[in-house]
mmCIF file of C-alpha atoms in Angstrom:
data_model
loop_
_atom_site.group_PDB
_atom_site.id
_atom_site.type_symbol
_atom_site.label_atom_id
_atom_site.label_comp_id
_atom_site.label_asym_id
_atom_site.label_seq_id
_atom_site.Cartn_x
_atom_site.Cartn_y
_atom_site.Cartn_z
ATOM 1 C CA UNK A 288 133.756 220.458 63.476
ATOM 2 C CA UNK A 289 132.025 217.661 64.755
ATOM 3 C CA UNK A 290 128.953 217.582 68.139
ATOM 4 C CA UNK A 291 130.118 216.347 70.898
ATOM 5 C CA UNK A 292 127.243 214.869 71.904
ATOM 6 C CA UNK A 293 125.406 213.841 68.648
ATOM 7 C CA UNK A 294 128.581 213.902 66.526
ATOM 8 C CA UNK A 295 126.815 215.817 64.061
ATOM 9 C CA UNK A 296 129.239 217.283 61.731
ATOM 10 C CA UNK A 297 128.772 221.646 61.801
ATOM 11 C CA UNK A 298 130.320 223.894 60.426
ATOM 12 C CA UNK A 299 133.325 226.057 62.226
ATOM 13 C CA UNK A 300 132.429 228.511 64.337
ATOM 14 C CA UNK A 301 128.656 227.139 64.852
ATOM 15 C CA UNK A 302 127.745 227.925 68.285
ATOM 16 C CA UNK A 303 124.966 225.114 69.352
ATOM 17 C CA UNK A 304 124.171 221.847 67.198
ATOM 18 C CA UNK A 305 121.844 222.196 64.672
ATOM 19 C CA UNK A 306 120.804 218.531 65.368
ATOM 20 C CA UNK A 307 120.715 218.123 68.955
ATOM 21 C CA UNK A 308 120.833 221.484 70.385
ATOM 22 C CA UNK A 309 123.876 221.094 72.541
ATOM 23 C CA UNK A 310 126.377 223.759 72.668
ATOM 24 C CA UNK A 311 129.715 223.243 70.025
ATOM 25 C CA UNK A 312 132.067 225.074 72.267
ATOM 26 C CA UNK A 313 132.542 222.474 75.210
ATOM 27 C CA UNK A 314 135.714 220.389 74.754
ATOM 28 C CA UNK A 315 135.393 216.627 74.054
ATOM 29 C CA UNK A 316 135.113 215.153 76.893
ATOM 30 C CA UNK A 317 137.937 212.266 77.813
ATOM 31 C CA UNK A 318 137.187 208.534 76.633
ATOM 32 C CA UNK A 319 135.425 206.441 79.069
ATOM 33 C CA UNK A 320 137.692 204.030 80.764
ATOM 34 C CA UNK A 321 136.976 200.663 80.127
ATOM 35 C CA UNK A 322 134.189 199.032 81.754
ATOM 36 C CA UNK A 323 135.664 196.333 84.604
ATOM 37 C CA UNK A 324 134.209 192.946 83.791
ATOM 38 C CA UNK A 325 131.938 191.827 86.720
ATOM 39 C CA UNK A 326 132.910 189.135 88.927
ATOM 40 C CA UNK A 327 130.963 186.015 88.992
ATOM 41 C CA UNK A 328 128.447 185.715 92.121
ATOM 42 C CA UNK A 329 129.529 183.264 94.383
ATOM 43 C CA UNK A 330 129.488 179.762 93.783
ATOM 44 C CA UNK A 331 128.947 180.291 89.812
ATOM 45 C CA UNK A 332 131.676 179.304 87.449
ATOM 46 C CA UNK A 333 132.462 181.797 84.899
ATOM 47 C CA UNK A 334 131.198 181.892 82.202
ATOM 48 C CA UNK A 335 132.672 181.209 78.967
ATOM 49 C CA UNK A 336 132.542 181.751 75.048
ATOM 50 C CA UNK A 337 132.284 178.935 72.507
ATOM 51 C CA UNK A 338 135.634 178.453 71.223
ATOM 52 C CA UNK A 339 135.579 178.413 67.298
ATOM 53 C CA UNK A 340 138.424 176.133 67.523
ATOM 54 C CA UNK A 341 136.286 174.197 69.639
ATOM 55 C CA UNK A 342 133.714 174.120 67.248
ATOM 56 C CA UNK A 343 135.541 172.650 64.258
ATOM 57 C CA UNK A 344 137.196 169.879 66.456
ATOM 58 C CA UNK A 345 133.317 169.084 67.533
ATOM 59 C CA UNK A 346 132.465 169.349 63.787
ATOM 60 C CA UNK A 347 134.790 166.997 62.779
ATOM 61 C CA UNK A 348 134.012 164.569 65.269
ATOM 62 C CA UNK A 349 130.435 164.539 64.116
ATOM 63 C CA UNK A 350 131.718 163.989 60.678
ATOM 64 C CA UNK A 351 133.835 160.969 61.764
ATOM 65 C CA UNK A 352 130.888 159.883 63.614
ATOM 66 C CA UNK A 353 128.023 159.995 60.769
ATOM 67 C CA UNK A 354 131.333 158.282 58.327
ATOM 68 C CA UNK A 355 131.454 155.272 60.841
ATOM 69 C CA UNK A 356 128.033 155.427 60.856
ATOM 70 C CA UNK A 357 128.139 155.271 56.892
ATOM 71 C CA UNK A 358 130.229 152.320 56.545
ATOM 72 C CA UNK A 359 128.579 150.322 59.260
ATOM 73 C CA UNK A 360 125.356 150.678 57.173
ATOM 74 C CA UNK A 361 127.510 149.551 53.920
ATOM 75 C CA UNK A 362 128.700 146.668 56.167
ATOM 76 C CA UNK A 363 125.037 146.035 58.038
ATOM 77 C CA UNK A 364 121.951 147.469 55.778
ATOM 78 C CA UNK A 365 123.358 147.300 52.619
ATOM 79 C CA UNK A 366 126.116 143.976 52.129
ATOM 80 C CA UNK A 367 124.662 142.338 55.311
ATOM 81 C CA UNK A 368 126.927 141.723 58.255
ATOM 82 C CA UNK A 369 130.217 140.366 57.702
ATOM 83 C CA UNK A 370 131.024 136.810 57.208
ATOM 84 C CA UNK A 371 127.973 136.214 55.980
ATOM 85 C CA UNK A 372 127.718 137.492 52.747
ATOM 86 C CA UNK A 373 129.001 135.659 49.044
ATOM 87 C CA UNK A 374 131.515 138.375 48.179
ATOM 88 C CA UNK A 375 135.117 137.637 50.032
ATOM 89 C CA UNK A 376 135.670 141.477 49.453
ATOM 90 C CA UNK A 377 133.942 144.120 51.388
ATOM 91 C CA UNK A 378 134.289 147.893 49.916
ATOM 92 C CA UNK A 379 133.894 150.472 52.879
ATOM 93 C CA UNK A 380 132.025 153.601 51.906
ATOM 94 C CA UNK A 381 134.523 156.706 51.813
ATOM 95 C CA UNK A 382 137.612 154.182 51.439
ATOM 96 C CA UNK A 383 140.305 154.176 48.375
ATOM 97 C CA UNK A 384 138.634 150.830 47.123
ATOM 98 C CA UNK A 385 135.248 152.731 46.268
ATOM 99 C CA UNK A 386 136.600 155.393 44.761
ATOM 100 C CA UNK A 387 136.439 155.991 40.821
ATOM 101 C CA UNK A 388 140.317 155.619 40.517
ATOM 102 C CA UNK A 389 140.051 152.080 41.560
ATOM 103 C CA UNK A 390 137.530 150.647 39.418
ATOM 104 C CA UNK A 391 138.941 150.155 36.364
ATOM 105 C CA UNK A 392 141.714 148.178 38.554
ATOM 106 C CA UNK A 393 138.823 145.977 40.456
ATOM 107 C CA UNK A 394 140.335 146.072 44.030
ATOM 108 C CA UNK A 395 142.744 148.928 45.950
ATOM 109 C CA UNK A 396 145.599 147.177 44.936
ATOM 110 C CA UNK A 397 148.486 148.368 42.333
ATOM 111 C CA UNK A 398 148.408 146.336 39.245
ATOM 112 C CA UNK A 399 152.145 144.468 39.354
ATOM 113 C CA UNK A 400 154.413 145.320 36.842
ATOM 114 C CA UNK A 401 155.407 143.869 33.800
ATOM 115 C CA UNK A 402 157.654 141.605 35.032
ATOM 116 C CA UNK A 403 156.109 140.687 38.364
ATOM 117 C CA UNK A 404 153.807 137.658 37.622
ATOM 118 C CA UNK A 405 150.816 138.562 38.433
ATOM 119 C CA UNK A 406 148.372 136.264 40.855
ATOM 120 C CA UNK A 407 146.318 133.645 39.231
ATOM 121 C CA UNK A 408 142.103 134.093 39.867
ATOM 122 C CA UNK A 409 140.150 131.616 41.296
ATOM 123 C CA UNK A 410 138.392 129.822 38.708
ATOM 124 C CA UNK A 411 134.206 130.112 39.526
ATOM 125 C CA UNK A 412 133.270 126.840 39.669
ATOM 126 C CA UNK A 413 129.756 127.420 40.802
ATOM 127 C CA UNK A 414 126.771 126.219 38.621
ATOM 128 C CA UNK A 415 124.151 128.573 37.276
ATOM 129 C CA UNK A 416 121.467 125.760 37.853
ATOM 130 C CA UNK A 417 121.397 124.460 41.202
ATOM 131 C CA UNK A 418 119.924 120.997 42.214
ATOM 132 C CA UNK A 419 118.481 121.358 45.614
ATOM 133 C CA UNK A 420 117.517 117.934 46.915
ATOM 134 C CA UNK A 421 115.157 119.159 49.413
ATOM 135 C CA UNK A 422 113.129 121.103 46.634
ATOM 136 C CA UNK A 423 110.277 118.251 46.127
ATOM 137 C CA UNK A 424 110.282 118.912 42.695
ATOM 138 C CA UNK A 425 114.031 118.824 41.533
ATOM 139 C CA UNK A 426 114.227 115.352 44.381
ATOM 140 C CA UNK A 427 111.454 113.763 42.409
ATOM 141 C CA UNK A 428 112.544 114.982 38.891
ATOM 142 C CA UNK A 429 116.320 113.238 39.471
ATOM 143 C CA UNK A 430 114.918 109.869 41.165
ATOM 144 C CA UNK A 431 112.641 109.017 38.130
ATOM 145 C CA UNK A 432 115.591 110.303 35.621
ATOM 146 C CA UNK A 433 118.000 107.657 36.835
ATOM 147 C CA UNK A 434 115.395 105.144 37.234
ATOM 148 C CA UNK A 435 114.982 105.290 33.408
ATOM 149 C CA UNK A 436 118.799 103.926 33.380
ATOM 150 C CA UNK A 437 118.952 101.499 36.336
ATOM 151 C CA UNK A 438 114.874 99.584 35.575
ATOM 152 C CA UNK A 439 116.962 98.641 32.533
ATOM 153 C CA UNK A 440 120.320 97.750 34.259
ATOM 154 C CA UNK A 441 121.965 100.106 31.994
ATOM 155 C CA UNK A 442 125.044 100.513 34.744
ATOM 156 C CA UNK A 443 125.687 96.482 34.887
ATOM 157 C CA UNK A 444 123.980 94.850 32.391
ATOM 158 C CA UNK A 445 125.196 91.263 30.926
ATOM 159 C CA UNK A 446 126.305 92.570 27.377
ATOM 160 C CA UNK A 447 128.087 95.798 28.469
ATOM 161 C CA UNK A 448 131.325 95.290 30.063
ATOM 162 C CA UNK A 449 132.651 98.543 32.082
ATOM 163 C CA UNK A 450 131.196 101.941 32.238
ATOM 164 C CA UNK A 451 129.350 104.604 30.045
ATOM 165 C CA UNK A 452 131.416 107.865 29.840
ATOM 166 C CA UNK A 453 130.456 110.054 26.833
ATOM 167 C CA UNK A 454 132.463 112.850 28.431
ATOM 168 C CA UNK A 455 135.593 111.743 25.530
ATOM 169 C CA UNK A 456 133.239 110.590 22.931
ATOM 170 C CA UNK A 457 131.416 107.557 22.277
ATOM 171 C CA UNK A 458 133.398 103.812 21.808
ATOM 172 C CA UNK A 459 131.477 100.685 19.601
ATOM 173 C CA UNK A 460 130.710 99.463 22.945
ATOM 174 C CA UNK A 461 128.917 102.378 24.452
ATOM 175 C CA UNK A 462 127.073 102.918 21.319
ATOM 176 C CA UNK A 463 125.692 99.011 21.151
ATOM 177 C CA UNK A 464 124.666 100.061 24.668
ATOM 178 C CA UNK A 465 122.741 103.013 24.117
ATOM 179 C CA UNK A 466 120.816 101.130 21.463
ATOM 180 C CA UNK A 467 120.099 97.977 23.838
ATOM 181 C CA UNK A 468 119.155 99.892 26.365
ATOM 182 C CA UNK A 469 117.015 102.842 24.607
ATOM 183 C CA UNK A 470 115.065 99.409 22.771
ATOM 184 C CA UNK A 471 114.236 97.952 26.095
ATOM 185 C CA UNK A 472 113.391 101.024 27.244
ATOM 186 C CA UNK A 473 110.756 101.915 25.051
ATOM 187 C CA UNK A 474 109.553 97.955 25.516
ATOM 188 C CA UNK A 475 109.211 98.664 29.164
ATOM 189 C CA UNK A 476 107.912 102.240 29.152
ATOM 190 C CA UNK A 477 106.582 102.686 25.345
ATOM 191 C CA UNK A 478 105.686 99.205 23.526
ATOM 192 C CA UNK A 479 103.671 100.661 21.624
ATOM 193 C CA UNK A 480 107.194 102.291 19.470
ATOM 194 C CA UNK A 481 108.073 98.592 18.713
ATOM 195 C CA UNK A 482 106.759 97.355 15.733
ATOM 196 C CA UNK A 483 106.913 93.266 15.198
ATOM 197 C CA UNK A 484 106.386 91.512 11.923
ATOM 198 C CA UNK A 485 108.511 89.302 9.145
ATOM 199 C CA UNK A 486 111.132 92.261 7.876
ATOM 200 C CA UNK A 487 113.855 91.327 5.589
ATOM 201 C CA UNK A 488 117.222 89.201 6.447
ATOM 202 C CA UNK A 489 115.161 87.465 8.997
ATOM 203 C CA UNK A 490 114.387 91.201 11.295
ATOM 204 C CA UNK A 491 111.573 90.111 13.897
ATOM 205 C CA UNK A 492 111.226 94.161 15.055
ATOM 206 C CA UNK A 493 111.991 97.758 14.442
ATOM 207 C CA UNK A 494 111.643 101.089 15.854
ATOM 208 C CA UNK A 495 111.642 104.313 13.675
ATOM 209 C CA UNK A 496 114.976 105.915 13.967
ATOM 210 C CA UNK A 497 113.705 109.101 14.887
ATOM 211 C CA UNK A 498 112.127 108.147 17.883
ATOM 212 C CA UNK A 499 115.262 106.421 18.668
ATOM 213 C CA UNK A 500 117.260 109.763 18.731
ATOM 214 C CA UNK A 501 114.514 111.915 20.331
ATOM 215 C CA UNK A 502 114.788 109.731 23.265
ATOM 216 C CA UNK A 503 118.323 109.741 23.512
ATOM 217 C CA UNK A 504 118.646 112.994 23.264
ATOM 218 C CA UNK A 505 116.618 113.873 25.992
ATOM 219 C CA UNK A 506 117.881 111.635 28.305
ATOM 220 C CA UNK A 507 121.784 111.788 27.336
ATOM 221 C CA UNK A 508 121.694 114.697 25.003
ATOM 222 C CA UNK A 509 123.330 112.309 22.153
ATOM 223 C CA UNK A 510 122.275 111.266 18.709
ATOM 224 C CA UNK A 511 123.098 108.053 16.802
ATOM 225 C CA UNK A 512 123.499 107.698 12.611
ATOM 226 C CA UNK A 513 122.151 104.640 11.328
ATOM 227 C CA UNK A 514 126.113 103.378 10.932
ATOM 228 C CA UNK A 515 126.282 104.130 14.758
ATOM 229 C CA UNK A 516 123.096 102.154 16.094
ATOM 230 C CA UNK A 517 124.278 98.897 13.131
ATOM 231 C CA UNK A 518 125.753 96.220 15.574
ATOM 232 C CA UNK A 519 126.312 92.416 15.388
ATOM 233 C CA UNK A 520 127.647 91.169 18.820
ATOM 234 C CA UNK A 521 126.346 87.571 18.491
ATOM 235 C CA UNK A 522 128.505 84.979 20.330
ATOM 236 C CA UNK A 523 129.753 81.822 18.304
ATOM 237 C CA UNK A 524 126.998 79.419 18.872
ATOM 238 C CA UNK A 525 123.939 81.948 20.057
ATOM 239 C CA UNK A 526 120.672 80.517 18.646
ATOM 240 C CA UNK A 527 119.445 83.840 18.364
ATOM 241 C CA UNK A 528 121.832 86.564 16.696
ATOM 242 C CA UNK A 529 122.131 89.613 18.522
ATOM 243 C CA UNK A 530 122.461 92.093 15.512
ATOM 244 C CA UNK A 531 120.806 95.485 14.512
ATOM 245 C CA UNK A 532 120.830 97.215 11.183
ATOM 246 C CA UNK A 533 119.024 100.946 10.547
ATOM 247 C CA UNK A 534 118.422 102.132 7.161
ATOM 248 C CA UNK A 535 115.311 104.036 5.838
ATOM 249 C CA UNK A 536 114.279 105.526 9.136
ATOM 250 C CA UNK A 537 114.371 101.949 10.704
ATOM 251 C CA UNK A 538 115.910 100.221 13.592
ATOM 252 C CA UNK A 539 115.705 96.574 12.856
ATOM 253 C CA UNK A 540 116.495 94.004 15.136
ATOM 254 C CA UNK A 541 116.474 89.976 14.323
ATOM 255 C CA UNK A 542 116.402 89.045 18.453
ATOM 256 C CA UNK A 543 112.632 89.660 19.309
ATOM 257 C CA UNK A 544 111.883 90.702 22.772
ATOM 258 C CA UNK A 545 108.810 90.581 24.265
ATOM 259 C CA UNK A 546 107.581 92.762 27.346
ATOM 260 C CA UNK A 547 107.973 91.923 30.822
ATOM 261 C CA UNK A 548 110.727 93.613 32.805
ATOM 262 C CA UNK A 549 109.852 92.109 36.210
ATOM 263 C CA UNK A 550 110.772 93.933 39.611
ATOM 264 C CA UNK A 551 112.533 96.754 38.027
ATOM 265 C CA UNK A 552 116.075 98.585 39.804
ATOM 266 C CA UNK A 553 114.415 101.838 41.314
ATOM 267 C CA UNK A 554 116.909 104.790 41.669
ATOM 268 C CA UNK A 555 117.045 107.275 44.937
ATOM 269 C CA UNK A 556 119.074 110.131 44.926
ATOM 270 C CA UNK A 557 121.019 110.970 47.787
ATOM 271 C CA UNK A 558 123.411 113.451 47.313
ATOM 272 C CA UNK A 559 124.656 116.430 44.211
ATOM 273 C CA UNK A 560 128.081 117.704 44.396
ATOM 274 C CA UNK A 561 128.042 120.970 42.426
ATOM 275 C CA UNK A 562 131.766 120.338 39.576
ATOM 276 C CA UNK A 563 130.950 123.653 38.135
ATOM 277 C CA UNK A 564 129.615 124.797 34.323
ATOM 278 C CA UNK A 565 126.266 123.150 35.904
ATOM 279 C CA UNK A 566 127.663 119.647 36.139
ATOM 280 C CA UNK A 567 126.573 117.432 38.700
ATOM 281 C CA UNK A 568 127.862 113.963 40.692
ATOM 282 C CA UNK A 569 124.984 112.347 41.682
ATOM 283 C CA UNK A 570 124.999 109.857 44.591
ATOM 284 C CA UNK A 571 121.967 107.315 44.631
ATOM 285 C CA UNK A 572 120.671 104.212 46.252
ATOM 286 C CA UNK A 573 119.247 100.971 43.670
ATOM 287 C CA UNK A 574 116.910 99.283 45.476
ATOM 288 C CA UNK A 575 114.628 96.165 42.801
ATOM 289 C CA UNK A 576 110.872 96.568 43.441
ATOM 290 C CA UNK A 577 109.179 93.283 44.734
ATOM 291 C CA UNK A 578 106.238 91.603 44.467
ATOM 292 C CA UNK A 579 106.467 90.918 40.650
ATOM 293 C CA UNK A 580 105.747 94.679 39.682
ATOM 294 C CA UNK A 581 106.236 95.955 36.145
ATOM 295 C CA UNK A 582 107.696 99.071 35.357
ATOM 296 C CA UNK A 583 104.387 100.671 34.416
ATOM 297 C CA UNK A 584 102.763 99.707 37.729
ATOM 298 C CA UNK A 585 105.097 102.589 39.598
ATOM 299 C CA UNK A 586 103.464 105.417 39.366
ATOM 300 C CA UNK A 587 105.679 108.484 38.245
ATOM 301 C CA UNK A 588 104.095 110.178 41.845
ATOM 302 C CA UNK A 589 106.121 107.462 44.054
ATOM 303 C CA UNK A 590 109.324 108.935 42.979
ATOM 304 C CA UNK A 591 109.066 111.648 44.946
ATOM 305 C CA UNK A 592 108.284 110.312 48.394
ATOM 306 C CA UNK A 593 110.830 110.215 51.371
ATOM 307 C CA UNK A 594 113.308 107.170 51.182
ATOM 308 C CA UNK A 595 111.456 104.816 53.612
ATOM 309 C CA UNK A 596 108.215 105.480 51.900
ATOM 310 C CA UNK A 597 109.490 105.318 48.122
ATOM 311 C CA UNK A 598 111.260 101.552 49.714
ATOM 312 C CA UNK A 599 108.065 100.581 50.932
ATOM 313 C CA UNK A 600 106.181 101.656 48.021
ATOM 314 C CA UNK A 601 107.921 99.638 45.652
ATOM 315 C CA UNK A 602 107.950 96.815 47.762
ATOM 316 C CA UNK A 603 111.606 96.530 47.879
ATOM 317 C CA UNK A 604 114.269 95.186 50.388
ATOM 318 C CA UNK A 605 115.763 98.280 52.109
ATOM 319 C CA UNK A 606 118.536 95.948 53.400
ATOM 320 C CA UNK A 607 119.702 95.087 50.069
ATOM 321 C CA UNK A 608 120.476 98.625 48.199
ATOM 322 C CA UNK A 609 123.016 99.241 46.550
ATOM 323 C CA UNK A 610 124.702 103.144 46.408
ATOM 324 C CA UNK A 611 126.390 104.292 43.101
ATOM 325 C CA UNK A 612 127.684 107.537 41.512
ATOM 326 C CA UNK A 613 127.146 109.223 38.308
ATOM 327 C CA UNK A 614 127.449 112.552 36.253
ATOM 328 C CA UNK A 615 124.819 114.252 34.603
ATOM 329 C CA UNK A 616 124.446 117.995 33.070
ATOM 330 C CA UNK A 617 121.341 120.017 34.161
ATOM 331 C CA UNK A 618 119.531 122.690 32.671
ATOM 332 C CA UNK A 619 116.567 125.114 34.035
ATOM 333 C CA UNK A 620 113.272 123.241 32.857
ATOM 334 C CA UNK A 621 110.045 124.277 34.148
ATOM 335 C CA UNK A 622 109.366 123.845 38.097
ATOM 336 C CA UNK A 623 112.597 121.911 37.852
ATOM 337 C CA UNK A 624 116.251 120.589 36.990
ATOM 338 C CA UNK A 625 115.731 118.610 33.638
ATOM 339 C CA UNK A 626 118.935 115.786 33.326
ATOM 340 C CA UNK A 627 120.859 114.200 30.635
ATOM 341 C CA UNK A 628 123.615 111.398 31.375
ATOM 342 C CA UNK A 629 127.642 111.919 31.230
ATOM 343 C CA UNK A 630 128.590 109.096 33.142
ATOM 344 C CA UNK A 631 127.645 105.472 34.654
ATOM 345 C CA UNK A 632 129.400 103.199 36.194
ATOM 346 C CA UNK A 633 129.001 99.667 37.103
ATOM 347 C CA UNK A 634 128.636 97.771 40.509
ATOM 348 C CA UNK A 635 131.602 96.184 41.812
#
C-alpha cells in the first residue's frame, strides 16, 4: 500500500506512514480537476508559445539569408562585382557549378555525347607581355627600337624594293637588306666596328661577322651564314660595285662608305594592337630631324619625351610625318618590353 499523502510505499495493514506520519487508512482522495486557464486582463493579447514549426521556418530563412549573403560576398569581396571582372563565368558559392562533381567537367554543363559536336573554345589570344604605351619606360624603349630601322631608311630605301617580312622566311632580297642596313647601321651608331684598308679583290671595308649577327639578332632575332650576307647587286655600268663577300669571320665590302647620315628618320610610336603569343602591330609616326643633326647628336633620353617635345627636340617638321605600321615580337627585359622586327613595310 502506498501514503496518500507522501506516497510512501508501507506495508499492508500499517496504520500511520512511517515517512510522513499521516494516517494509511483514509481513502485516496479524488484527482484534482484541472486547473481553468486564466483569462487575459483586459486589453492584453494572449499570450502565446513559440511554435517549433515556427522555429524551423525562421531557421531556414536565416539560412537562406546568410547563403545570399555568401554568394554576394563570392560575387562582391571575393571575384569583385559583376561585369567587371576578366572571367566571363561567375561560380556562385553553394551552386552545382562549385561543387566537386563539376570540376573535372570545367562548367555545370553535361559534356555532349559522342556524336553531338561539341562547341569549339575561344582561342586566348592575349599576350603574356604587355606593351603599355603610357608606361615611360616601354614608350621610350619602342621609339628608339624603330628608330634604329627608319635613321637608316630600312622601310623605303633605294636598293630594297617592297617590304621586309621574315614571318615566311627570308628571300635574297631581304637578306641583301639586312646586311645594307645592319653596315650602315653600325657606320651611323658604331664606326668604330668598320674596319677600312686595301683587302683582297679590291674590298675597301669589313666588319667581323660576329658582330654582324649579334646585332641582328637582337634587333630582329635572325642570324646570317657567310653564303647568306655574300651579295653582288651592282647595276650594269655602276662605277662602284655594290658586292659583299664573308669568309673567315669577315664581312667585306668593295663600296666604301664613309660616315655622315645627315637629319636622320626619327620613329614615334603611337599605337600596339595586342595579335596574341606576345606579338605586336605597332603604329608610328617618321618625322627627319633638322638642322643637319647626326644620328649620334640625339640623345637616347629624347626618345622618350611627349610627341610635341620629341618633334621639337629633333628639330623636325611636325607637318611633314609620315605614319606607318609594323610587327615586332616582345619579350620581358628589365624595366621594359625589349623588341625584335617581323615586319616593315614601305611608304606609299
Amino acid at each position: 500500500m502506498f501514503c496518500t499523502k507522501c506516497g510512501s510505499e508501507m506495508p499492508d495493514g500499517t496504520d500511520f506512514c512511517t515517512n510522513c506520519g499521516a494516517r494509511m487508512g483514509a481513502a485516496s482522495p479524488a484527482a484534482a480537476p484541472a486547473e481553468p486557464a486564466s483569462m487575459p486582463a483586459a486589453g492584453m493579447p494572449p499570450v502565446q508559445k513559440k511554435s517549433h514549426k515556427r522555429a524551423v521556418i525562421i531557421g531556414i530563412c536565416v539560412a537562406g539569408v546568410l547563403v545570399a549573403g555568401g554568394a554576394a560576398l563570392a560575387l562582391t569581396g571575393v571575384l569583385g562585382p559583376l561585369g567587371q571582372g576578366n572571367s566571363s563565368q561567375i561560380t556562385v558559392l553553394g551552386s552545382d557549378e562549385g561543387s566537386a562533381e563539376h570540376k573535372d567537367k570545367g562548367s555545370a554543363k553535361e559534356k555532349p555525347a559522342a556524336d553531338e559536336d561539341e562547341a569549339d573554345e575561344p582561342e586566348q589570344t592575349g599576350s603574356s607581355v604587355k606593351v603599355d604605351l603610357n608606361d615611360q619606360a616601354t614608350y621610350a624603349a619602342a621609339n628608339l627600337f624603330l628608330s634604329n630601322f627608319t635613321e637608316e631608311h630600312f622601310d623605303r630605301d633605294w636598293y630594297q624594293a617592297g617590304g621586309f617580312d621574315s614571318t615566311d622566311g627570308l628571300s635574297d632580297d631581304e637578306k641583301y637588306k639586312l646586311v645594307k642596313f645592319i653596315w650602315c647601321h653600325f657606320i651611323d651608331n658604331a664606326p668604330y666596328r668598320i674596319e677600312k684598308g686595301d683587302y683582297d679583290n679590291g674590298n675597301r671595308q669589313r666588319v667581323a661577322t660576329d658582330a654582324v649577327n649579334r646585332e641582328l639578332n637582337r634587333l630582329t632575332g635572325l642570324t646570317l651564314s657567310d653564303a647568306d650576307m655574300t651579295y653582288d647587286r651592282t647595276p650594269e655600268g655602276q662605277a662602284i660595285p655594290d658586292s659583299a663577300e664573308a669568309h673567315d669571320g669577315y664581312l667585306y665590302l668593295k663600296q666604301e662608305y664613309g660616315q655622315g647620315n645627315y637629319n636622320p628618320s626619327c620613329a614615334i610610336v603611337t599605337g600596339a594592337t595586342d595579335l596574341g603569343d606576345n606579338i605586336y602591330e605597332l603604329t608610328y609616326e617618321v618625322y627627319s630631324a633638322g638642322g643637319a643633326l647626326l644620328p649620334s647628336d640625339i640623345p637616347e633620353s629624347t626618345y622618350g619625351l611627349p610627341k610635341d617635345q620629341f618633334i621639337a627636340a629633333i628639330q623636325a617638321d611636325a607637318s611633314r610625318g609620315c605614319t606607318e605600321t609594323c610587327t615586332v615580337r616582345v619579350a620581358q627585359g628589365d624595366g621594359a618590353p625589349t623588341f625584335m622586327l617581323l615586319k616593315m613595310g614601305v611608304y606609299d
